Coordinates of C-alpha atoms in Angstrom, one line a residue:
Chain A
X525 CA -72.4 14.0 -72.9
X526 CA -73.1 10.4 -72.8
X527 CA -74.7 8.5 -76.0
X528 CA -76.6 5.8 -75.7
X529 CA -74.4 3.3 -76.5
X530 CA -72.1 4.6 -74.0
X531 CA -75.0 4.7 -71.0
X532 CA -75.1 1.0 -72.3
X533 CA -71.8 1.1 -71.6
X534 CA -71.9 2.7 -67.7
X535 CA -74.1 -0.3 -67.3
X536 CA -71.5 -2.3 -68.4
X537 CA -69.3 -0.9 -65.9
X538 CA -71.6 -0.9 -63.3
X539 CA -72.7 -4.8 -63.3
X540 CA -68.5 -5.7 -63.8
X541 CA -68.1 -3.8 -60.9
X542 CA -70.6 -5.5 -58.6
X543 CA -69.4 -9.1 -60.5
X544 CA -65.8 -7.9 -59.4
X545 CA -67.1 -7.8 -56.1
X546 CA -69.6 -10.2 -55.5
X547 CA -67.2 -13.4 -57.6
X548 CA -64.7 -12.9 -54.9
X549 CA -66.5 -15.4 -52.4
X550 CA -69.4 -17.4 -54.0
X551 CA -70.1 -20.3 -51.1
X552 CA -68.7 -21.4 -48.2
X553 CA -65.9 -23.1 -49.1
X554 CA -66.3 -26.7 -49.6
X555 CA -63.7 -27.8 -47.3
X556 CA -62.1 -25.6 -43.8
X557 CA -58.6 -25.9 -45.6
X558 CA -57.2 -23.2 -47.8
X559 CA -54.8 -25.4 -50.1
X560 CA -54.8 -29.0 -48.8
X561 CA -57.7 -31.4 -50.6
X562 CA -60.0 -32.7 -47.8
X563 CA -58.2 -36.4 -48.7
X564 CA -54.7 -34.7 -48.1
X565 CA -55.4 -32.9 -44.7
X566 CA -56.6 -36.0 -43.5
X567 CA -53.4 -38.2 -43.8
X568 CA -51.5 -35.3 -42.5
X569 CA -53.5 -34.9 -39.6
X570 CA -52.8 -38.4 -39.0
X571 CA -48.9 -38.5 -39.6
X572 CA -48.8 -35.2 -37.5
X573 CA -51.3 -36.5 -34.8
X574 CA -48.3 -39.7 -34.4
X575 CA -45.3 -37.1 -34.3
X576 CA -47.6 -35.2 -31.1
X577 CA -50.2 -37.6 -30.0
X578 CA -52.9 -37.0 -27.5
X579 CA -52.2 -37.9 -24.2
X580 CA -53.7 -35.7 -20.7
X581 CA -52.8 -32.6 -23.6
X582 CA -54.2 -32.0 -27.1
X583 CA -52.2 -33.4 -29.6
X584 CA -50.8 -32.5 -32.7
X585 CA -54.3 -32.3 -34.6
X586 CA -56.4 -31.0 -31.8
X587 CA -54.0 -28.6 -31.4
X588 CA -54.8 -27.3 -34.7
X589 CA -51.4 -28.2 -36.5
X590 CA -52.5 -28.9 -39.9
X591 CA -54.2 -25.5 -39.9
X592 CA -51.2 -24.0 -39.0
X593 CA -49.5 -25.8 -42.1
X594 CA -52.6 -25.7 -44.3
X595 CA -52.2 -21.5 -43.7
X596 CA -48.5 -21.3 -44.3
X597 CA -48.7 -22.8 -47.4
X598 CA -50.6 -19.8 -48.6
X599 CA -48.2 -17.7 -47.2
X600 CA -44.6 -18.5 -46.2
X601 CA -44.4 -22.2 -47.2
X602 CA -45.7 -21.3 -50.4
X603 CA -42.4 -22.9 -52.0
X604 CA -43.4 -26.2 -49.8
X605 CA -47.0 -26.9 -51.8
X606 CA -45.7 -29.3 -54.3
X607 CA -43.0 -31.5 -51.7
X608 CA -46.4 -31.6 -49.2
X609 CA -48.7 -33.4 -52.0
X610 CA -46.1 -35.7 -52.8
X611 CA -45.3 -36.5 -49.3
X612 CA -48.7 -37.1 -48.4
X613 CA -48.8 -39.1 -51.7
X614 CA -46.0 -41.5 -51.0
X615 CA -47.1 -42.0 -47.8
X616 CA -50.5 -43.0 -48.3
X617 CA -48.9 -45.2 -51.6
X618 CA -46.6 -47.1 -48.8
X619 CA -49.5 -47.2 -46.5
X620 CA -51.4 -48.8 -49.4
X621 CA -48.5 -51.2 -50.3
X622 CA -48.0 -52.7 -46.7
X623 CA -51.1 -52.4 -45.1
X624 CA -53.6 -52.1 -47.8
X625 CA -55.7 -49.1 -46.6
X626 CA -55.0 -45.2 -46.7
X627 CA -52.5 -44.0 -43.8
X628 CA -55.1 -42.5 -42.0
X629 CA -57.0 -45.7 -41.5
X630 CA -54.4 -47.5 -39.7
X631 CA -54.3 -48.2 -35.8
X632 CA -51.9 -45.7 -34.4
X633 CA -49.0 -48.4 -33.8
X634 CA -49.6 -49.4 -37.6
X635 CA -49.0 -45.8 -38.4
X636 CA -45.6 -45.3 -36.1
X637 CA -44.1 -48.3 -37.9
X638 CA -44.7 -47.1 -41.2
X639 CA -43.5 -43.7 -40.4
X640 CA -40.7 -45.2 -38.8
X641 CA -39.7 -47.0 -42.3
X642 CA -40.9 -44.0 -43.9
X643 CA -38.5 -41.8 -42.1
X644 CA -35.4 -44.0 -43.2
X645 CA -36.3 -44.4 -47.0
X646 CA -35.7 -42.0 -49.6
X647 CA -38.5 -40.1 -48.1
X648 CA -36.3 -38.5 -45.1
X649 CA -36.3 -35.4 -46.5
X650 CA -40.1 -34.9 -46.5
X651 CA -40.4 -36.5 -43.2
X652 CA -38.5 -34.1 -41.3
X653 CA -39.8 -30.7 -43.2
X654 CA -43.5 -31.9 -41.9
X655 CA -41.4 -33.2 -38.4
X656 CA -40.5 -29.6 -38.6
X657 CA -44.0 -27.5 -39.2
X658 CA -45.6 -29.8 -36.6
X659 CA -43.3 -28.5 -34.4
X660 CA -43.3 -24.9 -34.9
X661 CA -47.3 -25.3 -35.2
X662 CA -47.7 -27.1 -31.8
X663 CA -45.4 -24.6 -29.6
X664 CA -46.0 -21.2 -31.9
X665 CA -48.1 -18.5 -31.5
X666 CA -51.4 -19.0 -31.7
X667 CA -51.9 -16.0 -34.0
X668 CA -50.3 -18.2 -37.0
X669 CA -52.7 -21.0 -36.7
X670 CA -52.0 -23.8 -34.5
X671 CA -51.3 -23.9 -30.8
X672 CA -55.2 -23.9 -30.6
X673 CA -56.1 -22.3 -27.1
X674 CA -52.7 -22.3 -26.1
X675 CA -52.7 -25.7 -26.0
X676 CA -48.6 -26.3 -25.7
X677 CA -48.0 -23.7 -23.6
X678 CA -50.5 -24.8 -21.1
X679 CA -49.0 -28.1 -21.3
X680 CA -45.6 -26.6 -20.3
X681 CA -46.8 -24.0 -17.6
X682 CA -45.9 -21.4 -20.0
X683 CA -48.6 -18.7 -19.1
X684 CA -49.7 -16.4 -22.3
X685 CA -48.7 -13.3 -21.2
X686 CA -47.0 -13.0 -17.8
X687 CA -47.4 -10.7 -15.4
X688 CA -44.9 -7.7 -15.6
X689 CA -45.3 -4.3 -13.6
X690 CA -43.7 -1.0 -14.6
X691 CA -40.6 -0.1 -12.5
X692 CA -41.3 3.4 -10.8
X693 CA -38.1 5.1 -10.9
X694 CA -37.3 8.9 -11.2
X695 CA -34.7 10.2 -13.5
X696 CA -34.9 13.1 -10.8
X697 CA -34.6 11.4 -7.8
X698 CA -30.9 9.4 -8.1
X699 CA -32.3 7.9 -4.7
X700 CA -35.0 6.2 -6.0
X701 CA -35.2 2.6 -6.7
X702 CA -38.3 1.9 -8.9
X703 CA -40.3 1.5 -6.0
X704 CA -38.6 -2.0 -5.5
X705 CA -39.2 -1.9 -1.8
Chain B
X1037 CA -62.3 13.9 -75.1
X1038 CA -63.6 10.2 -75.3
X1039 CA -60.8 9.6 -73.3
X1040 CA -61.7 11.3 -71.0
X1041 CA -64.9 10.2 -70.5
X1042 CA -63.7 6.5 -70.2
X1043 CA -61.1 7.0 -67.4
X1044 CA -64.0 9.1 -65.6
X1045 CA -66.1 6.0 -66.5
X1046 CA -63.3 3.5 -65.6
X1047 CA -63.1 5.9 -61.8
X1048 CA -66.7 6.1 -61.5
X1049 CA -66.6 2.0 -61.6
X1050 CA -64.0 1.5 -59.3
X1051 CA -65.9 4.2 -56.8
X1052 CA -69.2 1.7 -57.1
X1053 CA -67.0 -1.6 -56.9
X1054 CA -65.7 -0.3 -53.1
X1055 CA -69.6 -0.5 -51.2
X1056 CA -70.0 -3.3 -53.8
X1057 CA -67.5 -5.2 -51.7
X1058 CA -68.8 -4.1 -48.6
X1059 CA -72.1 -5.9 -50.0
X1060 CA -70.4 -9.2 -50.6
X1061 CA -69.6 -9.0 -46.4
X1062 CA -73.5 -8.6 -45.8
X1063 CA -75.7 -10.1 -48.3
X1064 CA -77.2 -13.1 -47.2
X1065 CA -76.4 -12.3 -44.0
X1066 CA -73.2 -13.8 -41.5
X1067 CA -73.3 -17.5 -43.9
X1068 CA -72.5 -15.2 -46.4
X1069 CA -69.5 -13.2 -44.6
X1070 CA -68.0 -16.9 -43.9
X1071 CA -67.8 -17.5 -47.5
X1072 CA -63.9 -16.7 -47.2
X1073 CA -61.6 -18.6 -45.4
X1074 CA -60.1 -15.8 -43.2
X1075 CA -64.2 -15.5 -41.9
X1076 CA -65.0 -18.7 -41.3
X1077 CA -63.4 -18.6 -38.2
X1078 CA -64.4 -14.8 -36.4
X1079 CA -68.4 -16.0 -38.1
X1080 CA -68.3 -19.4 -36.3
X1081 CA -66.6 -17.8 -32.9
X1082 CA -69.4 -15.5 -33.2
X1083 CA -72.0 -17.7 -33.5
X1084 CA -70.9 -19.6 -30.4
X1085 CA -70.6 -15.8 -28.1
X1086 CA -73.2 -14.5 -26.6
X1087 CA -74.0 -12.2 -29.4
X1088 CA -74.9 -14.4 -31.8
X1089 CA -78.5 -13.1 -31.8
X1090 CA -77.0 -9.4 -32.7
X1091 CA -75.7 -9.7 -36.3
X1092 CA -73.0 -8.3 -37.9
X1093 CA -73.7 -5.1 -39.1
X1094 CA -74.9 -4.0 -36.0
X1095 CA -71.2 -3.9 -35.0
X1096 CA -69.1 -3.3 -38.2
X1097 CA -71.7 -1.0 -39.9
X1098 CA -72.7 -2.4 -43.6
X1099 CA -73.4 -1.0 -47.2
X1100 CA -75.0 2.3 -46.3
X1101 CA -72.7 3.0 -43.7
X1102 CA -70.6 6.5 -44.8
X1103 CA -67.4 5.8 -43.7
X1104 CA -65.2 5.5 -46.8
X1105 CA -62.6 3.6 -44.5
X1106 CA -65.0 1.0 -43.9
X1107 CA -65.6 0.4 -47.1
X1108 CA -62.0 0.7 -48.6
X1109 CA -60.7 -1.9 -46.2
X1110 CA -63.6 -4.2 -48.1
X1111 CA -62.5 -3.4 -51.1
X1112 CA -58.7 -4.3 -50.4
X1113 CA -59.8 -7.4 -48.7
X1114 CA -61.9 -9.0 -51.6
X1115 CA -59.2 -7.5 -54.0
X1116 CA -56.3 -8.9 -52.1
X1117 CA -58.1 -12.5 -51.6
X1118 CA -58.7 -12.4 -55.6
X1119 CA -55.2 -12.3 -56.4
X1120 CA -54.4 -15.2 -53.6
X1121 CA -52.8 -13.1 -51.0
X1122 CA -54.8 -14.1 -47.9
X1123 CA -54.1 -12.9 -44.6
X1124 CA -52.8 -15.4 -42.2
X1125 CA -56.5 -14.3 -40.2
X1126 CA -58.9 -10.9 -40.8
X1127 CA -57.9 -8.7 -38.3
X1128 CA -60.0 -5.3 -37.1
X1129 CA -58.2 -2.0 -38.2
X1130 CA -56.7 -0.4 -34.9
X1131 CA -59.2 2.7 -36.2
X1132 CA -62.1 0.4 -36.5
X1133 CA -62.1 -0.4 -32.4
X1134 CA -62.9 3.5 -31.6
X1135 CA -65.8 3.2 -34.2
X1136 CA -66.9 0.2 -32.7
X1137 CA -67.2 1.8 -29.2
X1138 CA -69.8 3.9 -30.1
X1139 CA -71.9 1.0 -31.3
X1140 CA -71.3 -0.9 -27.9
X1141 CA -72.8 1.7 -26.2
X1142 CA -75.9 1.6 -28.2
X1143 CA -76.8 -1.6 -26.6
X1144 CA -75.0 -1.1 -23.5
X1145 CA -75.3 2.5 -22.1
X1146 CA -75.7 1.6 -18.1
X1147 CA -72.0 -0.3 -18.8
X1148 CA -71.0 2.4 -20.9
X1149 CA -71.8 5.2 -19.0
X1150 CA -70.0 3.4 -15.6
X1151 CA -66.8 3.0 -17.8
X1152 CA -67.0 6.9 -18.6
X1153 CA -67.1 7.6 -15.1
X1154 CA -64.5 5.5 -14.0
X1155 CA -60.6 5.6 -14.4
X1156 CA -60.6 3.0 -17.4
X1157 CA -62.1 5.8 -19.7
X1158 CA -59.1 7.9 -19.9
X1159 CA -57.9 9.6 -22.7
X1160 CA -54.3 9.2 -24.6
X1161 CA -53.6 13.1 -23.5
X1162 CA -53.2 12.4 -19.8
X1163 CA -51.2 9.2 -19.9
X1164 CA -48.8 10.3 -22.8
X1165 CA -48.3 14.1 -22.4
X1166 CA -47.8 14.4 -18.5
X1167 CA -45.2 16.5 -17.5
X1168 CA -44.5 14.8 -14.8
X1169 CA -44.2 11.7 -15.7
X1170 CA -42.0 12.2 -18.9
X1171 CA -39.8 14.1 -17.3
X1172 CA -39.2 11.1 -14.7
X1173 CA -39.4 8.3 -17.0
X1174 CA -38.4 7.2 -20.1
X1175 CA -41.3 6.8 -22.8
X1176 CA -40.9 3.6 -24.6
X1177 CA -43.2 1.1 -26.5
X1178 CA -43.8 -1.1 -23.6
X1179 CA -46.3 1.9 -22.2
X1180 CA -48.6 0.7 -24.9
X1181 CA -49.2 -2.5 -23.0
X1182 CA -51.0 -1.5 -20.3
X1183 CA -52.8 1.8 -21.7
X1184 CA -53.1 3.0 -25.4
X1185 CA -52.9 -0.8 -26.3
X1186 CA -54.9 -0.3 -29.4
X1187 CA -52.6 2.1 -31.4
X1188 CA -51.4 0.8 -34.7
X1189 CA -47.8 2.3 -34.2
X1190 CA -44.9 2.7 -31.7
X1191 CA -44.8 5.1 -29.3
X1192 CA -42.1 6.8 -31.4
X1193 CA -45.5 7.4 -34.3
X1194 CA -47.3 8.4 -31.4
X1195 CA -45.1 11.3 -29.4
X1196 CA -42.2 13.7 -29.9
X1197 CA -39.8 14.3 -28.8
X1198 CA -39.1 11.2 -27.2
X1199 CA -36.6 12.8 -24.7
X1200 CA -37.1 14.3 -20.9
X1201 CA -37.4 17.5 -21.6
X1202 CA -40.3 18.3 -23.5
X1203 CA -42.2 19.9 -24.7
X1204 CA -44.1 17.1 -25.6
X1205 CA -47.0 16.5 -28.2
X1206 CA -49.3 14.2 -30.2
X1207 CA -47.7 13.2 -34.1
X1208 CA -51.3 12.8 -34.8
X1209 CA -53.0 15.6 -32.7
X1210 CA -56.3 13.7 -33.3
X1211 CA -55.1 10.7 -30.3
X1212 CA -55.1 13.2 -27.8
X1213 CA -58.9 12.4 -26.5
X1214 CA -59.2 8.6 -27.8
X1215 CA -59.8 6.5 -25.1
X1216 CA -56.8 4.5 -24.0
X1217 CA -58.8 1.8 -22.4
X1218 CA -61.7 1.3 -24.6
X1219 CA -64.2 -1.6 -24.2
X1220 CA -61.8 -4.1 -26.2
X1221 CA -59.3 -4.1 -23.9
X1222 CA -61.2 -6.3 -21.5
X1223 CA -63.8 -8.1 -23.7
X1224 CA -63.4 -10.0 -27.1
X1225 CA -66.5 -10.3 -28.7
X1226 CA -65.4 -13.3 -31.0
X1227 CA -65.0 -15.8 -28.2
X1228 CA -66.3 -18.6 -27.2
X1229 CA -67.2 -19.8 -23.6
X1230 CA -64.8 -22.2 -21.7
X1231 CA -61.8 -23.8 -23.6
X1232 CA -60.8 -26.8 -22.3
X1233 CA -61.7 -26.9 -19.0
X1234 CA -59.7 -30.3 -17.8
X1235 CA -56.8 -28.8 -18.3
X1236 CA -56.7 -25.7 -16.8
X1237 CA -56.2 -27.4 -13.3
X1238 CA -53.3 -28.6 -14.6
X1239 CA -51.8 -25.5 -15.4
X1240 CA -52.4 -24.1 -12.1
X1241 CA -55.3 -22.3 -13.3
X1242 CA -58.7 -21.5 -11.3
X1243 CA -61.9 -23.4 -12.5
X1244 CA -63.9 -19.6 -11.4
X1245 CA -64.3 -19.0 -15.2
X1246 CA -67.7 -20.8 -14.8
X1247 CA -68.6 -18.1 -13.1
X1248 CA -67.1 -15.3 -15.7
X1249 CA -68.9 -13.3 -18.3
X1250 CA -67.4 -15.4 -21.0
X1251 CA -66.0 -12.6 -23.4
X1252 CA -63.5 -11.5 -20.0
X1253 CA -60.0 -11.2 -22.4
X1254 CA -57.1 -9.5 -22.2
X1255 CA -56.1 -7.7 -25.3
X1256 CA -52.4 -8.9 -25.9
X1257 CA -50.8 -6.2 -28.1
X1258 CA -47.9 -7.9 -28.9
X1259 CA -50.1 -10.8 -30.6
X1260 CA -52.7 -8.8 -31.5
X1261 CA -55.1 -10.9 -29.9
X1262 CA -57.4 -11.3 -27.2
X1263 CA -56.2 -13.7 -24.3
X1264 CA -59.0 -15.2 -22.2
X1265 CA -59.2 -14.9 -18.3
X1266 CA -59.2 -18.1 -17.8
X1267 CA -55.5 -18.6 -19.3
X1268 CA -53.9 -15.4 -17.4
X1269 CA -52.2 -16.0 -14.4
X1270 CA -53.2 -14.7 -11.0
X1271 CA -49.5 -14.0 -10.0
X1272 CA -48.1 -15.6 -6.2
X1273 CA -47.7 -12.3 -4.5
X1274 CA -45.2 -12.2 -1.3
X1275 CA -44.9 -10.2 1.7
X1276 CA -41.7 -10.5 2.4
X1277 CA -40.9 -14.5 2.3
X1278 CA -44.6 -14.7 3.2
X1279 CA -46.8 -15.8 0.3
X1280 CA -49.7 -13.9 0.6
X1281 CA -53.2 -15.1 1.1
X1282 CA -54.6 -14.7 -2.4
X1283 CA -58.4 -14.3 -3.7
X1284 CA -58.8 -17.1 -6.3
X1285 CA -61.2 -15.1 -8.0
X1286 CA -60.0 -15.4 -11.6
X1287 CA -61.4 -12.5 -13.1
X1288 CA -58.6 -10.1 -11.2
X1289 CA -55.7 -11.7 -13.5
X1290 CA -57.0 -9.4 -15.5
X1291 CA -56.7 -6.2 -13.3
X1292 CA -53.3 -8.0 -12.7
X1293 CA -51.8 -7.3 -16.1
X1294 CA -51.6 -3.4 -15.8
X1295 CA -52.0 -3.5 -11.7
X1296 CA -49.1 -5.4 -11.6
X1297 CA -46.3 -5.9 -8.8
X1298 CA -42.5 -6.7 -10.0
X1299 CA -40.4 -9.6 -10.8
X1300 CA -39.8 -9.8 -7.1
X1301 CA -43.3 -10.4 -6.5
X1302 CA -43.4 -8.5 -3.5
X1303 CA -46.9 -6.7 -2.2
X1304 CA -46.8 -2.9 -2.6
X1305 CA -43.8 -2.8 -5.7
X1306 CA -44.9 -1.8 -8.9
X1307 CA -48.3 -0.8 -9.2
X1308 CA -49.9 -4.0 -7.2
X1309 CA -53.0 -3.3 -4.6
X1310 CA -52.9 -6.7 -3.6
X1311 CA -55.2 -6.7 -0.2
X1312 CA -52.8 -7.5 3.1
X1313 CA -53.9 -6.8 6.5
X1314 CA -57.0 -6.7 7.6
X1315 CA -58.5 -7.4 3.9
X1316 CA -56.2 -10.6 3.2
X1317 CA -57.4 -12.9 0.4
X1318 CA -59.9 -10.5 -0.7
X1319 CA -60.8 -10.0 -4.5
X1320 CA -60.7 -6.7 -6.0
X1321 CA -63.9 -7.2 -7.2
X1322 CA -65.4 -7.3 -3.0
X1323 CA -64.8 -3.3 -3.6
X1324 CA -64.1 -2.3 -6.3
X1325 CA -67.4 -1.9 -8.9
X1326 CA -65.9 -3.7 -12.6
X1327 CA -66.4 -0.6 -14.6
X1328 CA -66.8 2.3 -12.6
X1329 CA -64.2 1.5 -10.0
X1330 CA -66.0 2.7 -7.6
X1331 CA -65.9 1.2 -4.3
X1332 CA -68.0 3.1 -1.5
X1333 CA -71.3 0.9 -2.1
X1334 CA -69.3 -2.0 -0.7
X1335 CA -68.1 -1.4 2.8
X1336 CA -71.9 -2.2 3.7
X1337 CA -71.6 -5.3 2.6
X1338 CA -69.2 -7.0 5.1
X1339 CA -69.2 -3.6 7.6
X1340 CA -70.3 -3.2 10.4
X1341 CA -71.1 -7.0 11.4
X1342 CA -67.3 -8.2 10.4
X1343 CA -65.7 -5.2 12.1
X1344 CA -63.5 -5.2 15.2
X1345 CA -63.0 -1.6 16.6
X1346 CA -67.0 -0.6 17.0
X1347 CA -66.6 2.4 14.6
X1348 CA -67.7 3.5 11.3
X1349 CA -65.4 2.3 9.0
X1350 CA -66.0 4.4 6.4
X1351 CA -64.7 6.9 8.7
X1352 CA -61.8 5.9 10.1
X1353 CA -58.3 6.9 8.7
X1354 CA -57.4 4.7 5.4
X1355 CA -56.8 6.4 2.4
X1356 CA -60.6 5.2 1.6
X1357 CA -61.6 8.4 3.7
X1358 CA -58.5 10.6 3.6
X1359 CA -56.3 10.3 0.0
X1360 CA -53.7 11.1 2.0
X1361 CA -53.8 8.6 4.8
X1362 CA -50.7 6.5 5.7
X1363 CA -53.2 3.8 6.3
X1364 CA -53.8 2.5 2.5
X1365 CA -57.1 0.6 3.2
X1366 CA -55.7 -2.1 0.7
X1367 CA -52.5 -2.9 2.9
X1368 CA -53.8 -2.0 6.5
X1369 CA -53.1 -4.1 9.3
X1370 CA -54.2 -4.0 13.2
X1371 CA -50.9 -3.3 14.1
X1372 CA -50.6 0.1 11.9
X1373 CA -53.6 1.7 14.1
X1374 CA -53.0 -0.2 16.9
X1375 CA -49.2 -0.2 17.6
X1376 CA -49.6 -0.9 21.4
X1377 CA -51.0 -3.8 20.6
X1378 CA -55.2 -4.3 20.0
X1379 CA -57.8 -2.8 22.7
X1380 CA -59.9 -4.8 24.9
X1381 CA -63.4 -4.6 23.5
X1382 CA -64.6 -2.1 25.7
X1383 CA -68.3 -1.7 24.6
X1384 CA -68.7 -5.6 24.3
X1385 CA -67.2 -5.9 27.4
X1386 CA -69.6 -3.3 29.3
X1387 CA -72.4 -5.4 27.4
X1388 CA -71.3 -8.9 29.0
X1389 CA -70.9 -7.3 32.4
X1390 CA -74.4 -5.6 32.6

């Protein structure tokens, strides 16, 4: 026994609901990162490129590295959000200070050098979490974000998934050997 | 009473909001599905495969479609996305891939129907609930590897008792007749062509996957994810100390991961059919057809003009004519039909004298 006011009212309900829906995901996203600014994952794909650089094998950032960090920090490096944009902060500030452009600018010897000062300074800290997340991000599993195509693992000779048969022994046959012949 | 009609209002809302998510995945078409992070990357992998002229519904139904699982698993996705909790990447619902079957038949019945006939197409019952084999083995999770590789659980959701005795039975009686190897097992629709082909010589990996349908992938159950052919490895296979001749056809690394011989590589251990003998460095795929399995259309092709004893092949004793031959048409060798050592070619000979 609905009155009018509260068929106005269904409607209401109705339009919230699509609204509900529909304001999840308005636009592509302006940048391909989920927490990182576009300035931010630039200067860490550079300071994680010089940790893991590109030789005959992806490096760091082809490898998809700061995708791998970019996702964590949604997830399991949630805690990490606030030491990463001061990080990158500082070191584009020092990059600033000694060589008067943004980190990611510099020639890549430019960049080792700073890093290399940036490492000793009062900065350590930082530099070995992100030391650490290139890492896991350039030899982990693919499935959590970096490690694009395997990348690492090719490097090494590591094959995805190796090939393992199924022994064929019989719990009723003490003779038999899994068919290891 | 008013009450009531509120929470009945407030239900009847939520009941519209879960298709109203399922529109937020199609309106506007695949742009609009990449709208969210965890899409961008399945829409652009899509729209670099060779179905990017098929769009998405046609595979993952869309608004209208009846299935209240579809459309719940929409609704938890945009709700769970609102309040920041997004998934490290979307994956499909292990229920979603038998659903999805059925729509890759639509556009692909003469593959379709070939996989039914074949071996590939069996069904959970046979492979989980044989007597014989569980009262021989043990059943473990690892069985969901090779066959069954799709099931959400372990094998200890899937079938009790998990003993040697029996009787044995389905948790869920409904996995009896889903198919164990479905479609997915082999193919990844989301993929793109050749990664990175300079270094995959490096790796000691063929360059054949030019060659290869490109969505050839082996579904990894352990990562949830599809592996392409081109990064499996074709094993070294050994006869003994002998390293055996091998096919570099790339596309049999995949019948290598279930086919496969042991750690000691040998030919013959395990499950391997690697071709010694007379068919050394053969592919599988030189026999065997890729769905059906079936392999009596080839013998044609290289028989008679590459054979040696001037007689039907197709009738002489290999397990290709007789199942129970001790002359496995994979593994034959002169020497097993011709222990005295090989004939003189009598009917070539009689030629050349006359």
């Amino acid at each position: 026994m609905l009155t009018g006011v509260k068929s106005l009212n269904r409607r209401n309900f109705l339009v919230t609901a699509a609204a509900a829906g529909t304001a999840a995901c308005t636009g592509r996203p302006e940048t391909p990162w989920r927490t990182l600014t576009a300035d931010e994952a630039t200067t860490l794909e550079a300071w994680c490129e010089c940790l893991i650089p590109e030789d005959s094998d992806p490096g760091a950032k082809r490898a998809g590295v700061v995708r791998y960090i970019d996702i964590q920090l949604t997830r399991k490096f949630k805690r990490h959000r606030k030491a990463y944009s001061q990080a990158i902060n500082a070191l584009d500030k020092l990059a600033y200070a000694q060589n008067r452009g943004p980190f990611a600018a510099l020639s890549f010897d430019e960049r080792s050098l700073l890093l290399a000062s940036f490492e000793k300074s009062e900065n350590s800290k930082a530099f070995n979490m992100v030391l650490d997340h290139t890492l896991q991000g350039y030899f982990g599993s693919p499935r959590h974000g970096g490690n694009k195509d395997y990348a690492s693992w090719r490097m090494l000779g590591v094959p995805p998934i190796p090939v393992r048969g199924r022994l064929q022994y019989s719990l009723l046959d003490p003779e038999s050997n899994g068919g290891i012949s | 009473m008013k009450i009531a009609v509120i929470l009945g209002l407030i239900l009847f809302a939520a009941f519209l909001m879960v298709p109203a998510a399922s529109f937020v995945y199609e309106s506007g078409a695949p742009g609009a599905c990449a709208r969210c992070h965890e899409m961008a990357v399945p829409v652009d992998q899509w729209a670099g495969s060779a179905h990017r002229g098929v769009t998405c519904a046609k595979c993952h139904g869309d608004a209208l479609t009846t299935d209240a699982q579809f459309h719940m698993t929409n609704a938890r996705r945009v709700v769970e996305h609102n309040f920041g909790q997004v998934a490290e990447r979307a994956q499909l619902r292990p229920g979603d891939v038998f659903a999805i079957l059925q729509r890759c038949q639509n556009c692909h019945p003469q593959e379709y129907a070939s996989w039914a006939a074949g071996p590939h197409s069996v069904k959970y019952e046979p492979l989980f609930l044989d007597k014989k084999h569980n009262s021989e083995r043990h059943l473990m999770d690892d069985c969901l590897r090779c066959h069954g590789m799709h099931y959400a659980g372990g094998i200890r959701d899937l079938v009790t008792p998990l003993n040697n005795q029996g009787p044995w039975s389905f948790r869920d009686a409904s996995m009896a007749d889903k198919p164990a190897i479905p479609c997915l097992t082999c193919h990844a629709i989301h993929a793109h062509g050749n990664p990175l082909k300079g270094h995959v010589r490096k790796a000691g990996i063929s360059r054949k996957e030019d060659v290869m349908t490109p969505s050839l992938a082996f579904w990894d159950r352990r990562a949830r994810e599809s592996v392409s052919v081109a990064l499996l490895p074709l094993p070294a296979v050994h006869e003994g100390e002998r390293p055996v001749k091998m096919s570099p056809d790339q596309r049999q690394a995949l019948c290598y991961q279930c086919h496969a011989p042991l750690g000691n590589t040998q030919v013959r251990s395990g499950d391997d059919r690697t071709p010694v003998g007379v068919h050394e460095g053969l592919s599988c795929f030189a026999c065997h057809d890729k769905h059906k399995q079936s392999t009596r259309a080839s013998c044609a092709n290289c028989h008679p003009k590459m054979s040696n004893c001037e007689r039907d092949v197709e009738t002489m004793d290999t397990t290709f004519f007789n199942k129970n031959s001790g002359h496995n048409v994979h593994f034959v060798k002169c020497a097993d039909c011709h222990p005295k050592g090989i004939p003189a070619k009598k009917a070539k000979l009689e030629r050349a004298r006359q």
